[in-house]
Structure formats: structure tokens, C-alpha cells
Short mmCIF file of C-alpha atoms in Angstrom, two decimals:
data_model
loop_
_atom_site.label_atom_id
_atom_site.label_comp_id
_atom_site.label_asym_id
_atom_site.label_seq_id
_atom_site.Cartn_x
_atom_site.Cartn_y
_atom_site.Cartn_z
CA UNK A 1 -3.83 -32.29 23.18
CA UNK A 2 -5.63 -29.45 25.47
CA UNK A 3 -3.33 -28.29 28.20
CA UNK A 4 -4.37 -28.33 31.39
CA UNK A 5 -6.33 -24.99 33.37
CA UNK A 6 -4.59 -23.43 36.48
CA UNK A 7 -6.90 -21.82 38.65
CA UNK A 8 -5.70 -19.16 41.19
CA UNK A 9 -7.24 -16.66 43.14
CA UNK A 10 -4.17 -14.47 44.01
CA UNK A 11 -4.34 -11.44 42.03
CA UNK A 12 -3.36 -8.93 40.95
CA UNK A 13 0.51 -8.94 41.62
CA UNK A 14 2.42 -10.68 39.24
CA UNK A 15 5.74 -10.96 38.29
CA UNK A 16 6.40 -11.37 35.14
CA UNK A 17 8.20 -10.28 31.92
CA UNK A 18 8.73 -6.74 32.20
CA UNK A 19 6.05 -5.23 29.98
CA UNK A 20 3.67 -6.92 28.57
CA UNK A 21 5.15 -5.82 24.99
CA UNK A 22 8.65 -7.15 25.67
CA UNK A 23 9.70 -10.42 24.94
CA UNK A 24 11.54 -12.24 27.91
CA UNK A 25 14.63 -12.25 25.95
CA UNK A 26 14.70 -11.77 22.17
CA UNK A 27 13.47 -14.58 19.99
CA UNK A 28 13.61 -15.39 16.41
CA UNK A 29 9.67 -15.68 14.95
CA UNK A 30 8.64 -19.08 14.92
CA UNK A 31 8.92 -21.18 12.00
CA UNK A 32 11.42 -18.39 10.08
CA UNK A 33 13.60 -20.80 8.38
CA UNK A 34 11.30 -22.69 6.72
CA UNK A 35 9.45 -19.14 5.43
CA UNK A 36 13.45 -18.50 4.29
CA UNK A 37 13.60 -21.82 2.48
CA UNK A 38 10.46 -21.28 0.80
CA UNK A 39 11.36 -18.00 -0.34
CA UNK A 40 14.83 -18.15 -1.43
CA UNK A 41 13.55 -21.52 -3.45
CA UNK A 42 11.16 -19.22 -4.97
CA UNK A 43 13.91 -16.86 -6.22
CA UNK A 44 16.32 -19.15 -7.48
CA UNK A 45 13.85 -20.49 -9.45
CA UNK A 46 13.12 -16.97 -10.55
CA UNK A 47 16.56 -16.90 -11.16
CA UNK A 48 16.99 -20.09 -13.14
CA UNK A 49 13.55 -18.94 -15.62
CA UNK A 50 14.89 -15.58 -16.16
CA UNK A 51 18.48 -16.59 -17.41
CA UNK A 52 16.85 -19.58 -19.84
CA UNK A 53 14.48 -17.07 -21.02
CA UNK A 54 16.92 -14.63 -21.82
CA UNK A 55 19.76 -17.01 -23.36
CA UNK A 56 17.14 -18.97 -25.39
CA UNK A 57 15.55 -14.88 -26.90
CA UNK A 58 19.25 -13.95 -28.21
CA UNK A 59 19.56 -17.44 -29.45
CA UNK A 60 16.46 -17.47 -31.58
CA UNK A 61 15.67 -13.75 -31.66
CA UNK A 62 17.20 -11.23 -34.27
CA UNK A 63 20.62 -10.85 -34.03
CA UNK A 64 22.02 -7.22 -33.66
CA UNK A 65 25.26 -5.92 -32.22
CA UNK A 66 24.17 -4.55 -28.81
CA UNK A 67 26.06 -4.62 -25.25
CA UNK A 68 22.55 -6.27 -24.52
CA UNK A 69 23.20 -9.27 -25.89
CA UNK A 70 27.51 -9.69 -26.02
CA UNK A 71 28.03 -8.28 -22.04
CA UNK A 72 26.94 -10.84 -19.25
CA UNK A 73 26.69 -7.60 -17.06
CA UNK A 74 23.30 -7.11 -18.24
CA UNK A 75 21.76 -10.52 -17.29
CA UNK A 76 22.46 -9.06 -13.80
CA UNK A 77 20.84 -6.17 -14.63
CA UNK A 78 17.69 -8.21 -16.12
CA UNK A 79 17.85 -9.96 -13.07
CA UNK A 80 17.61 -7.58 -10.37
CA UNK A 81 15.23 -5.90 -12.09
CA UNK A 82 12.86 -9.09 -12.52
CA UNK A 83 13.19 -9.97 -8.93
CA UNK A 84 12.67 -6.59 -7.83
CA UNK A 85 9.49 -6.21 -9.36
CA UNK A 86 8.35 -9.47 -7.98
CA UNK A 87 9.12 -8.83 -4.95
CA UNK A 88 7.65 -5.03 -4.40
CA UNK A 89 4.30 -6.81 -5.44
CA UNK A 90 4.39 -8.84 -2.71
CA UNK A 91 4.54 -12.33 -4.91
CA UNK A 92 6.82 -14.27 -2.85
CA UNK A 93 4.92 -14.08 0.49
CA UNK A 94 3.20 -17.14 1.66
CA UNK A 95 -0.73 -19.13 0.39
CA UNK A 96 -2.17 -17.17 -2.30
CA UNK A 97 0.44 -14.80 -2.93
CA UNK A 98 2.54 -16.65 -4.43
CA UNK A 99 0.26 -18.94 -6.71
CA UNK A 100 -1.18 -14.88 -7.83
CA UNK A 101 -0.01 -15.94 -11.52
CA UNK A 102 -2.07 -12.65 -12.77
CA UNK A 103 0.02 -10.55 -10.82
CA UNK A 104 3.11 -12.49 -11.64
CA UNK A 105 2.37 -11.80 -15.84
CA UNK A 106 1.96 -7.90 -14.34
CA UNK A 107 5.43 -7.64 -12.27
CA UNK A 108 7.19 -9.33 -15.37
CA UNK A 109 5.51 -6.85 -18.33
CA UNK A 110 6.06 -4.04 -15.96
CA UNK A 111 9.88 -5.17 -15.58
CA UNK A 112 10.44 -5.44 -19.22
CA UNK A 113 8.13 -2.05 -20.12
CA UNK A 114 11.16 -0.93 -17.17
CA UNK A 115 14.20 -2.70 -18.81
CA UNK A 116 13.02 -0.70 -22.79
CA UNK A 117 13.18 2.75 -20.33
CA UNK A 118 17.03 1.80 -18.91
CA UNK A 119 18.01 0.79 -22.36
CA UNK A 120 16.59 3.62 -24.04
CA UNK A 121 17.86 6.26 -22.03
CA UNK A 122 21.26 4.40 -21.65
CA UNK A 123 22.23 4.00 -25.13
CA UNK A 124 19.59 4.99 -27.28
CA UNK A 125 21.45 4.35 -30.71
CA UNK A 126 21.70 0.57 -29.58
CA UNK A 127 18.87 -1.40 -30.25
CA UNK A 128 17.45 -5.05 -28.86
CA UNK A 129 15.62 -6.64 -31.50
CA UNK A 130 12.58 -6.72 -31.41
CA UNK A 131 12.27 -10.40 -31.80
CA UNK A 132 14.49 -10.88 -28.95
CA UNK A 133 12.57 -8.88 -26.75
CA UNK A 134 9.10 -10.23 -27.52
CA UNK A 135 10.59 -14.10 -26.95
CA UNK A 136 12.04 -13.25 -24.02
CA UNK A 137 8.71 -11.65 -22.47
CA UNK A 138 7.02 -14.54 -23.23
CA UNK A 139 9.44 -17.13 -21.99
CA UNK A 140 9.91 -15.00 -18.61
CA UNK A 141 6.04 -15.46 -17.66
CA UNK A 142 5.79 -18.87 -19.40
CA UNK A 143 9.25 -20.81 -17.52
CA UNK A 144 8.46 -18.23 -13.78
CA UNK A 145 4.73 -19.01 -14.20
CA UNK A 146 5.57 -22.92 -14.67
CA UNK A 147 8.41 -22.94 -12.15
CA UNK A 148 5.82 -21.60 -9.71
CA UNK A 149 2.56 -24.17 -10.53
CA UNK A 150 5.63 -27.18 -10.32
CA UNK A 151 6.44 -26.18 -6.86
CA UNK A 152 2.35 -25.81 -5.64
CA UNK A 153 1.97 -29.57 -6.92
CA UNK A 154 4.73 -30.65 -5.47
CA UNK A 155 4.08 -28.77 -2.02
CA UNK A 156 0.45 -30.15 -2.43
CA UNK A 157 1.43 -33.65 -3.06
CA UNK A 158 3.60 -33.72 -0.02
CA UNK A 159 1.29 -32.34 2.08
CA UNK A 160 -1.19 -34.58 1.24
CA UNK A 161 0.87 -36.99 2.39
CA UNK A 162 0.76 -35.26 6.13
CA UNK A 163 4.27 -33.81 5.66
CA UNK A 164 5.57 -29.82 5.32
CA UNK A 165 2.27 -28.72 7.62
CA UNK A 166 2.83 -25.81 10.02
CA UNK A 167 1.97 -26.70 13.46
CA UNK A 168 -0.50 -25.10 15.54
CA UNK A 169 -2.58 -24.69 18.35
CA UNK A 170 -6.63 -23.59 18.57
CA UNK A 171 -8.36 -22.03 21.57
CA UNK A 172 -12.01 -22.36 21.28
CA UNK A 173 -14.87 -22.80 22.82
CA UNK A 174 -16.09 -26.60 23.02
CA UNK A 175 -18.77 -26.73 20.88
CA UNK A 176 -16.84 -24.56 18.19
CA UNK A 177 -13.81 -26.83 18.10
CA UNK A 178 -14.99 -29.49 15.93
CA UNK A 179 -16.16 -26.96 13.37
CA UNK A 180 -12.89 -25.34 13.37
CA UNK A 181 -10.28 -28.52 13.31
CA UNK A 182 -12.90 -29.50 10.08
CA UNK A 183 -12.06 -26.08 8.70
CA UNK A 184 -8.19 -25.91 9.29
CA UNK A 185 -7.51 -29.31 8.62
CA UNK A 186 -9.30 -28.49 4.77
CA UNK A 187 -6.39 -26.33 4.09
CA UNK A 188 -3.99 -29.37 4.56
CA UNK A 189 -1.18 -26.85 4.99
CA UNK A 190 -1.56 -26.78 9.24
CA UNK A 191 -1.59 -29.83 11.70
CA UNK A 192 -3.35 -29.23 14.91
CA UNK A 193 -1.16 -29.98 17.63
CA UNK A 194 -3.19 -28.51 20.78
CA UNK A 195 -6.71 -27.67 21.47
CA UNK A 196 -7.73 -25.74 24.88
CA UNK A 197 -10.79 -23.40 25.10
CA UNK A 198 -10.65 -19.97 26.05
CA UNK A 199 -10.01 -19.96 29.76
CA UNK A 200 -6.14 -20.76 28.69
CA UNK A 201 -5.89 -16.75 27.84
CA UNK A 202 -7.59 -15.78 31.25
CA UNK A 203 -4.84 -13.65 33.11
CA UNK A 204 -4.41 -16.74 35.61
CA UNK A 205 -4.11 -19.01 33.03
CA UNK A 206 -1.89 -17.22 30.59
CA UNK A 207 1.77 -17.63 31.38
CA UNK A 208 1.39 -21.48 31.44
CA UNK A 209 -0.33 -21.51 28.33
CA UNK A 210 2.77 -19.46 26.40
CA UNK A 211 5.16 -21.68 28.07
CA UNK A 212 3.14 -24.80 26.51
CA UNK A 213 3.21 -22.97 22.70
CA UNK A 214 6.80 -22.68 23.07
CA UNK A 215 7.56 -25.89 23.88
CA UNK A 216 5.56 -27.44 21.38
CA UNK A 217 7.31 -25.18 18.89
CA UNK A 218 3.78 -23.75 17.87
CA UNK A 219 4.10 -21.66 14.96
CA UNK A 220 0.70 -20.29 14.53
CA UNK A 221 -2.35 -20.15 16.72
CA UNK A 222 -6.27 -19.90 15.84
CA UNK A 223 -8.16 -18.45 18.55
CA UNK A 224 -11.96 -18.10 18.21
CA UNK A 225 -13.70 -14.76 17.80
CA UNK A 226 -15.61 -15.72 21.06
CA UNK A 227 -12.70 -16.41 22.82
CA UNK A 228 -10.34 -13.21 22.30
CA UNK A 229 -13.29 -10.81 21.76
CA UNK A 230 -12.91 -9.31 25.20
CA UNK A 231 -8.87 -9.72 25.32
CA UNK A 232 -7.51 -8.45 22.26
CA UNK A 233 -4.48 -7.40 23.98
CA UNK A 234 -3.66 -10.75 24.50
CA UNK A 235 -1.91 -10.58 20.94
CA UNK A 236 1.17 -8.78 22.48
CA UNK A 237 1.63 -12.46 24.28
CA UNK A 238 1.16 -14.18 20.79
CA UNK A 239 3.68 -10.92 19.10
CA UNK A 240 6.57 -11.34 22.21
CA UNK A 241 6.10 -15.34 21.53
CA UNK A 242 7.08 -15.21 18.02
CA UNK A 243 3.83 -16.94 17.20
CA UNK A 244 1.70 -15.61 14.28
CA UNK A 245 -2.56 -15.17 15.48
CA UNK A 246 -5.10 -16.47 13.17
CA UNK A 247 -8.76 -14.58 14.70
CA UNK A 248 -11.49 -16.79 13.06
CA UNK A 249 -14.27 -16.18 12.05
CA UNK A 250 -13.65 -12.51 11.22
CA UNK A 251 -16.37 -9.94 11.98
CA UNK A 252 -16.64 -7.19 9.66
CA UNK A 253 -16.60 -4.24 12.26
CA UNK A 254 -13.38 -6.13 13.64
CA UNK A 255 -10.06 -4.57 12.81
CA UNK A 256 -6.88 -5.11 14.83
CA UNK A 257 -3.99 -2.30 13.56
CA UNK A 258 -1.41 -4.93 13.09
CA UNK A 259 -3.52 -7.05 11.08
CA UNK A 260 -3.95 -8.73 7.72
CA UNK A 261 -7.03 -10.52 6.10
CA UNK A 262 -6.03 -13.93 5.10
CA UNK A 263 -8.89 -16.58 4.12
CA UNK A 264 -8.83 -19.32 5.81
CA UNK A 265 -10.90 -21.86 3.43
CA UNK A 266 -14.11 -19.25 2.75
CA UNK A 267 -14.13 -17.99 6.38
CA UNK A 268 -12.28 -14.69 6.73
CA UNK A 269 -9.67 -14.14 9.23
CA UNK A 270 -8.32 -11.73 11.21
CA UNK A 271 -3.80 -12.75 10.69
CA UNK A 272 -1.76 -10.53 13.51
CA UNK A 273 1.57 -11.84 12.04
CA UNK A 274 4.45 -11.98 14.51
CA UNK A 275 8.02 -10.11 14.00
CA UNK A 276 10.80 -11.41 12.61
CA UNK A 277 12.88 -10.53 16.46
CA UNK A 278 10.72 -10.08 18.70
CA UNK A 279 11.05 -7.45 21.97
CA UNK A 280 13.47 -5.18 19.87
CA UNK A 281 11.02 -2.59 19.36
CA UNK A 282 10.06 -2.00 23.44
CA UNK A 283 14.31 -1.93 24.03
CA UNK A 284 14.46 0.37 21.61
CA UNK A 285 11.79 2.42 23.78
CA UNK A 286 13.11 1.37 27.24
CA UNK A 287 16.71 3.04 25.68
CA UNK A 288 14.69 6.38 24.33
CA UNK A 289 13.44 6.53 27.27
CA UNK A 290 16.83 6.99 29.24
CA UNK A 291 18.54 9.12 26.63
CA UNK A 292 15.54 11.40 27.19
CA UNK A 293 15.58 11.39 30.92
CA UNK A 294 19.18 12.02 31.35
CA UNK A 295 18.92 14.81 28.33
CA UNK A 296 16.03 16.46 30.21
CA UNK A 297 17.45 16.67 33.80
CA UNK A 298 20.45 17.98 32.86
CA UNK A 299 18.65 20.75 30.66
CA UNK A 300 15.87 21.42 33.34
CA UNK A 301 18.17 21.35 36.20
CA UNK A 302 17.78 25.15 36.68
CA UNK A 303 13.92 24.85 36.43
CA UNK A 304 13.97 22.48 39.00
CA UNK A 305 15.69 24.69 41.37
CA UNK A 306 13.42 27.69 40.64
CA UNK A 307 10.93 26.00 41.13
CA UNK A 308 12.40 24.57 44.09
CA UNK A 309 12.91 28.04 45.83
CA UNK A 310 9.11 29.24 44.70
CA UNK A 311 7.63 25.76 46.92
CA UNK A 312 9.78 26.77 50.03
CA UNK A 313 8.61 30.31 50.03
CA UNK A 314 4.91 29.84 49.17
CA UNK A 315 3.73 27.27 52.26
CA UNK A 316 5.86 25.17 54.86
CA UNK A 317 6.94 21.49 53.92
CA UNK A 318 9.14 19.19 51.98
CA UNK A 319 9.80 20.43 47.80
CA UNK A 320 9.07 16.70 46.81
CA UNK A 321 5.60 15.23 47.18
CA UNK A 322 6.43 11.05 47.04
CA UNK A 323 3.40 9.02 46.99
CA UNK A 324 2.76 5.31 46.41
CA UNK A 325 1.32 4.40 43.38
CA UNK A 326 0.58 1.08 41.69
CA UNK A 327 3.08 0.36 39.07
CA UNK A 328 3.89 -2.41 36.26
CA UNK A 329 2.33 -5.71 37.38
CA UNK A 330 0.46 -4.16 40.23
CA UNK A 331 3.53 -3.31 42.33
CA UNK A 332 3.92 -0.43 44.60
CA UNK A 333 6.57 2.30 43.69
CA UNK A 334 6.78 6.19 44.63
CA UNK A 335 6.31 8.42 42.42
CA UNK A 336 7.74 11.54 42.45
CA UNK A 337 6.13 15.00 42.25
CA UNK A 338 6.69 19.04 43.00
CA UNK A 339 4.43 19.40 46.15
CA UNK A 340 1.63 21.02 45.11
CA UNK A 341 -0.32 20.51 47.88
CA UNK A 342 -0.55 21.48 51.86
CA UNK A 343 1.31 18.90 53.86
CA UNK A 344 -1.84 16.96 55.25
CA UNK A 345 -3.92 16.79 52.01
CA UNK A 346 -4.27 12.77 52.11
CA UNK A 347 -5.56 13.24 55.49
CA UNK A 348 -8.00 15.91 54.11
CA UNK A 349 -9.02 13.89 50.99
CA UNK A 350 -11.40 11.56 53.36
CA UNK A 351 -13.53 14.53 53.92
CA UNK A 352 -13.63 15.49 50.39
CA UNK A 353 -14.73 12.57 48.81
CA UNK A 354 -18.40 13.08 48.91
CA UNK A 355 -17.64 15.92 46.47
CA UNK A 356 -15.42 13.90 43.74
CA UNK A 357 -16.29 14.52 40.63
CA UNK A 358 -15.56 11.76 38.32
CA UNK A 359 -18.88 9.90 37.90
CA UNK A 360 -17.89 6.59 38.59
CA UNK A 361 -15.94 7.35 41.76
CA UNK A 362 -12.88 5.27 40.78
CA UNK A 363 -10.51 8.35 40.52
CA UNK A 364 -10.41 11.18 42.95
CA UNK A 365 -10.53 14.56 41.50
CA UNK A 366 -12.03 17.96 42.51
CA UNK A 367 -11.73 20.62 40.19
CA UNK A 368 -11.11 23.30 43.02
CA UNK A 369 -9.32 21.08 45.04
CA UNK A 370 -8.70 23.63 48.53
CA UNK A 371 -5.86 21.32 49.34
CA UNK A 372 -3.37 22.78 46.62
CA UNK A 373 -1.36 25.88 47.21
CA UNK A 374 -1.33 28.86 45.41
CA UNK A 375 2.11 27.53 43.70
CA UNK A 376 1.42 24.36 43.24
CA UNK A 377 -2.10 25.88 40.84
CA UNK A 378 0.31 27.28 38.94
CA UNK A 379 2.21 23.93 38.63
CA UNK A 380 -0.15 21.56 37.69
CA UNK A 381 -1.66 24.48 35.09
CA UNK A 382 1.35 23.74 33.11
CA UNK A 383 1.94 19.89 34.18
CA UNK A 384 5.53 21.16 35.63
CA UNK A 385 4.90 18.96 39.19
CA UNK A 386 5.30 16.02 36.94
CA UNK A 387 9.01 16.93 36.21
CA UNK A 388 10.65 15.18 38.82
CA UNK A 389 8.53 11.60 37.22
CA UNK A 390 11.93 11.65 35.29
CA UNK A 391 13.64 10.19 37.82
CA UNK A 392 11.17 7.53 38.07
CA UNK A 393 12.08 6.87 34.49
CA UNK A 394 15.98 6.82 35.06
CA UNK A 395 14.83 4.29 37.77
CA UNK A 396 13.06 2.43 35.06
CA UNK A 397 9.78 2.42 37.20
CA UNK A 398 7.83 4.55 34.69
CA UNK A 399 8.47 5.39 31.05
CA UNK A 400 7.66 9.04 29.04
CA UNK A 401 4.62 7.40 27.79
CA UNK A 402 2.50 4.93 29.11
CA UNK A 403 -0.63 4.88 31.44
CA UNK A 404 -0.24 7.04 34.40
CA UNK A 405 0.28 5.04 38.02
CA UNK A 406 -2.50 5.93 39.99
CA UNK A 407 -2.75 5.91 44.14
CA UNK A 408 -3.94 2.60 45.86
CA UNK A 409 -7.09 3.74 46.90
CA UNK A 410 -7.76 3.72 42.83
CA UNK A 411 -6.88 0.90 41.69
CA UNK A 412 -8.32 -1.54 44.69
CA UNK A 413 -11.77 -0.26 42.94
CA UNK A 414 -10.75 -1.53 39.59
CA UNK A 415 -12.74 -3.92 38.09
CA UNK A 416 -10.74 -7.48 36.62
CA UNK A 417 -10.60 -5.54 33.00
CA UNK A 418 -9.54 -2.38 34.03
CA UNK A 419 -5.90 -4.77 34.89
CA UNK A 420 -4.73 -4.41 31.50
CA UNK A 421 -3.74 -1.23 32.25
CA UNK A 422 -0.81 -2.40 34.58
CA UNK A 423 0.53 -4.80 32.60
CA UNK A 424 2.53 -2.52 30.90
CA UNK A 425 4.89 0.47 32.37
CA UNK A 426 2.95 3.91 33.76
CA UNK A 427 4.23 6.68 31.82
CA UNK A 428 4.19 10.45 32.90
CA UNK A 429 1.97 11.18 29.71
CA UNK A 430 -0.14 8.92 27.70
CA UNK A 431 -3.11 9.02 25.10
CA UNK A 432 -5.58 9.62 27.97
CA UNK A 433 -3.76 12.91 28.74
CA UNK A 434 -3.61 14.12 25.60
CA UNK A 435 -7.22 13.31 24.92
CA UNK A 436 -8.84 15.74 27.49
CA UNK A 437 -5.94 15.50 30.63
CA UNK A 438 -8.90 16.13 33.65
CA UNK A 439 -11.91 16.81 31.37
CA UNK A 440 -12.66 13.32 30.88
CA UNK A 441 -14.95 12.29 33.71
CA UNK A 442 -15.62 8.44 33.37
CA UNK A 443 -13.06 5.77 34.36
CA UNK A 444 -14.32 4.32 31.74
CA UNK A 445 -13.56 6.71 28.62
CA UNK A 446 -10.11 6.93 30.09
CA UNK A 447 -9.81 2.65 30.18
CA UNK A 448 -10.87 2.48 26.87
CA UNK A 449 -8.01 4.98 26.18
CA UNK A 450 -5.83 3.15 27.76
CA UNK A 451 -6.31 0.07 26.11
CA UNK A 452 -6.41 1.85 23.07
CA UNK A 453 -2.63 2.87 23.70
CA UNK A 454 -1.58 -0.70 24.62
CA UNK A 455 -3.15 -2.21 21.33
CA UNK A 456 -2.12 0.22 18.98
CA UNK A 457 1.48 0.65 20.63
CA UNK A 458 4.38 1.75 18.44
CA UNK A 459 7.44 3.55 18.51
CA UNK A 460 5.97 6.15 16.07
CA UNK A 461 2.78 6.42 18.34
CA UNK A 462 5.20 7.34 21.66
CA UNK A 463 6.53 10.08 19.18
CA UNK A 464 3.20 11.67 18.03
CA UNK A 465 1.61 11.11 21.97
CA UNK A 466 4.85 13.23 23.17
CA UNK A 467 4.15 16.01 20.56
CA UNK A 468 0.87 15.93 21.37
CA UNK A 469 1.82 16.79 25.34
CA UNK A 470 3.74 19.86 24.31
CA UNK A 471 0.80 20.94 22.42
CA UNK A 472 -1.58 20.26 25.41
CA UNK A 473 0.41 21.78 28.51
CA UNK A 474 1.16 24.84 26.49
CA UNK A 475 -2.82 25.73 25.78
CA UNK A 476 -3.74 24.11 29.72
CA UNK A 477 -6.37 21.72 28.06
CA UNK A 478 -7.85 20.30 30.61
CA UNK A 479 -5.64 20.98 33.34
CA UNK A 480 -6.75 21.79 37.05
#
């Protein structure tokens, strides 16, 4: 079933979730219980193999007196252990994984070679025999190897049948679709329950198409290389949906940070899996971010008055500077600043815009702006007219780190790609700052920054970009 296109012309503003990385709520990932199913199956059957083996070695093995062999304690032991090591090599996840019966004879040897060690070193005048240990390596990979090919006939057998297939939903274009039903369908593990071509992920398009996955309880999606090549960030959509993305077919220079490479019959594919609960991570930002604020203000609260007193004396007019920027989803906000300029410099800017000097004449900037006072050089030298942003990040407007809002006149010379930027909260520093602050002269560069931020976003990225800041203010890099 293809869903249908909605065309609209109204853009930019849009109200939507609040950032494009949050969920709108939190959601479970789709298709989690069965994953749970298939992998606590997997370990009771582990389970099962292990206690055979080990009850049929001390039956036909050597017998010697050993706490081994007399105290049921130590099956748990044996146990955990087993399990452990199967699981730390990754031989209960999903497709190949778990039919990796090489790696399943290595996490078993490697569990008993670890099981001699705790034995030795707990008791070494007690012995195992070595009869008992050699039947009982055996029978571990023998009974967990066969418990494991019993479960991949009987999963094949009912999926040949049509049943236990994971629904999902393709976007590609119409003359790849028929290639790529033919090449999902080979796996008989998926049943395609949607096709639409790439215009569903156009920024018009979008919300109605998520609405439609989640409906339809789509669990993973397959999108075309030709179809997301220009919209990678569209993956936070698939990531806040609970839906796992399957990019086929995978080019080699390709590489999404979040990603895994799964094969998909012989084609390659990009696999952006989705978390377990999804939005928890941008909360977890969105309550850093007031902890911070709150922390700061209250700390800097003499700063602020200094500087303050320094504004008055140095030129006539208010302390603040508010101007309007363009926020999250293209909405209008002001943004708060120390006045660093005379009181009529976006009167004066008109005249100076014939000597702007970023190339591409999106942004305004002039390196010896005569519009800023003799204060406010001194401010922006060491980024401290951005202080009062904090309050903007109480407000929840802005967050520490994030794109930074720029002035109307900027963004209604953006270009339909350069949008990506708003679709997630302006921050008082970001990646583009920290990578040259004013020295980087194309729109461009700074974009592809930008977008670099939003794709790559984590909590541990916020951390290193803040660091970073510190670093950059204190040697002036860039600033003017």
C-alpha cells in the first residue's frame, strides 16, 4: 500500500515535536517483545544444554570427590559463566548472529578454559576429572549448537509458511521498487506492508508519513540510497519513531555514526537501529541544560553586574541588546545579549552591507564592524555578550549547544536545505563555533557543520563541544 503525497507550499514554520531528536512522548522500540521472546528462548535453551551437559559429564566422567560435582551451587556458577560468554560475543542478537555456530564453539571453549582458572585458583587441591571436563565441553557445543540449528528450522519452516515476518515499509524510487520487494521478500523473514517513493520524506510530506508507520505498527523501514542520500537526518524521525532504518544498497564511502552493516541477501546495508525508549536521551539534555543555566546565573551573577556598570559608563543606551532571531521550527524568539553595539546599529547595517564579508552574503559580518563600542570589543573578544543567552535557555528557547539562531534577514536567504538547521533547538555554542567561531567565511562550511552536529548528536558530543568553547573563548579563536 503507498500512502498518499501531501503537497503544501507553506513553509517554513512548523509546529511540531519539539526537536527534531525528541520523541513526542516516549515510546517503546517497535517490535521489542518479540526481539525479548526470541532472546530469552535462546537462553533457556542455553540453559537447558548446559545443565544436561553437565549432569550427563559427572554421570559418565571420572568420579572424584570435588565441591564441583556434590554442590548444585556450581551449576549456577557454570551457568552464568556460559551465558556470559555468549552473550559478550554478541551471539544472541538477531539473523546471522545467532546461527554464528563458529563463534558459539569459541564463547563455550573460552568459558570452560575460564571455569579451569576459577577452579584452580579457588581450590587448587580439588580436582575435576579430567574425563568429566572433556565430556562436558563437548556436550556444551554439541546440545547449544543443536538447540540453536532446531530453532533456525523451525523459525524457517514457519516463515515459509508467511508467519513470524517483521513488517515493514520501503521508500523508493519507482523503477527501484520492484528490484527491492524481489530482494527483501528473498529473506522471507520481512513482509512488505507499504511502498511510497521518496517524496514521503520531503519536509512537507514527512509528519504524515510517521503517523502512517505508526499506525501500521511498522517495525523496520528500507529506504533507497537514492532516496535518503540528500536527507540523512531524516533518521532522527525513523530513531524518535522507534522504527529500525535499513539504507540499501550501501555505498562504500557511506557511513552513518549510528550504524551497523547488516546484509541484506548479498546487497550490503546501511542498519541505523532504533533505541530501546526512545526521546530519553534529548530529556536528559533538555534537564542538563536547566541545571546548568540555573548553576551559571547564580555563579555569574556578579559578572553580570560588572559588566552591567562597564555598558552604562562606556556609551548611552539600554545594558541588554534583545533581537529577534529565528528559533526551533522557524519561529521568532528574542534573544538576549550584553549590548555591544551603539543604539542604532540595525539602522546602520543597511549601509554596511556592500562591505560584508562572508562570501556568500547569507550572514552579515564585518570584521571591524564601526558599530560596536569600545566595551562591547572587549565583550565579544571573550564571547561574554552571550551570557545573558542563559536565560533564553531557562526559557527553554535555546539550549547550551545547538546551532546558533540567527536574525531574519539571514535566514529568509536560506536555501530549502539549509532548514535542517532549525529543526532542532539554537544553542549559544555549537560545533560551528568551535570550529573557527568568525573565521569561517562560507554559509556553506558552517551548514555542513551544522548538519554535522545534528547527525552525529549525543550526549557525550554536547560534553566535548562545551569543553571545546572554554578552550576557544580563552585563546579568542576567531573572535571579532
Amino acid at each position: 500500500m503507498a500512502i498518499k503525497n501531501i503537497s503544501s507550499k507553506s513553509l517554513p514554520v512548523v509546529n511540531l515535536q519539539p526537536d527534531l531528536r525528541s520523541a513526542r512522548g516516549t515510546r517503546i522500540q517497535r517490535g521489542l517483545a518479540i526481539r525479548l521472546l526470541r532472546v530469552v528462548t535462546l537462553i533457556l535453551l542455553d540453559i537447558i544444554s548446559v545443565s544436561l551437559a553437565w549432569k550427563l559429564a559427572v554421570f559418565y566422567g571420572t568420579p572424584l570427590p570435588s565441591p564441583w560435582t556434590q554442590n548444585t551451587s556450581f551449576l549456577l556458577l557454570i551457568i552464568t559463566v556460559e551465558i556470559g560468554v555468549i552473550a559478550v560475543k554478541g551471539l544472541y542478537h538477531p539473523g546471522k548472529h545467532r546461527r554464528n555456530y563458529f563463534g558459539l564453539i569459541q564463547a563455550i571453549s573460552l568459558s570452560e578454559v575460564l571455569l579451569l582458572l576459577v577452579a584452580f585458583l579457588y581450590e587448587p587441591e580439588t580436582y575435576i576429572s579430567r574425563s568429566t571436563f572433556l565430556i562436558f565441553w563437548v556436550l556444551s557445543i554439541a546440545f547449544v549448537c543443536l538447540s540453536r540449528l532446531f530453532i533456525d528450522i523451525a523459525i524457517k519452516i514457519v516463515r515459509e509458511k508467511g508467519a513470524a515476518r517483521c513488517p515493514v515499509f520501503l521508500i523508493a524510487d519507482i523503477e527501484e521498487k520492484e528490484e527491492y520487494i524481489k530482494l527483501i521478500e528473498k529473506e522471507k523473514c520481512y513482509i512488505v506492508q507499504g511502498i511510497s517513493d521518496y517524496t514521503c520524506l520531503d519536509r512537507c510530506n514527512r509528519e504524515a508519513t510517521f503517523e502512517y508507520l505508526r499506525e501500521q505498527g511498522i517495525v523496520e523501514a528500507f529506504v533507497s540510497w537514492s532516496a535518503i542520500k540528500n536527507r540523512l537526518y531524516v533518521c532522527w524521525h525513523f530513531h524518535s519513531a522507534g522504527i529500525i532504518l535499513q539504507i540499501l544498497p550501501q555505498k562504500n564511502e557511506v557511513h552513518h555514526p549510528k550504524s551497523v552493516f547488516s546484509m541484506i541477501g548479498e546487497v550490503p546495508c546501511m542498519r541505523i537501529p532504533a533505541p530501546i525508549i526512545t526521546g530519553s536521551d534529548f530529556w536528559v539534555k533538555r534537564c542538563f541544560d536547566l541545571f546548568c543555566s540555573i548553576i551559571l546565573l547564580i555563579l555569574l551573577s556578579p559578572i553580570y553586574l560588572f559588566i552591567a556598570i562597564l555598558i552604562k559608563l562606556d556609551s548611552p543606551g539600554p545594558i541588554f541588546f534583545r533581537q529577534n532571531r529565528i528559533g526551533l521550527h522557524c519561529k521568532k524568539f528574542k534573544m538576549w545579549k550584553f549590548r555591544t553595539m551603539v543604539v542604532n546599529a540595525e539602522k546602520l547595517q543597511a549601509e554596511l552591507e556592500a562591505k560584508n564579508e562572508i562570501k556568500d552574503g547569507v550572514l552579515f559580518k564585518l570584521k571591524n564592524d564601526p558599530r560596536i563600542t569600545r566595551i562591547g570589543k572587549f565583550l565579544r573578544r571573550y564571547s561574554l555578550d552571550e551570557l545573558p543567552q542563559l536565560f533564553n535557555v531557562l526559557l527553554g528557547e535555546m539550549s547550551l549547544v545547538g546551532p546558533r539562531p540567527l536574525p531574519l534577514r539571514d535566514v529568509e536567504r536560506f536555501q530549502t536545505m539549509h532548514f535542517i538547521r532549525q529543526e532542532v533547538l539554537p544553542g549559544i555554542t555549537g560545533l560551528w563555533q568551535v570550529s573557527g567561531r568568525s573565521d569561517i567565511e562560507n554559509f556553506e562550511d558552517g551548514v555542513k557543520l551544522d548538519i554535522a552536529y545534528i547527525e552525529n548528536w549525543a550526549l557525550w558530543l554536547d560534553m566535548k563541544i562545551l569543553l571545546k568553547t572554554v578552550r576557544v573563548v580563552l585563546q579568542k579563536t576567531g573572535a571579532y
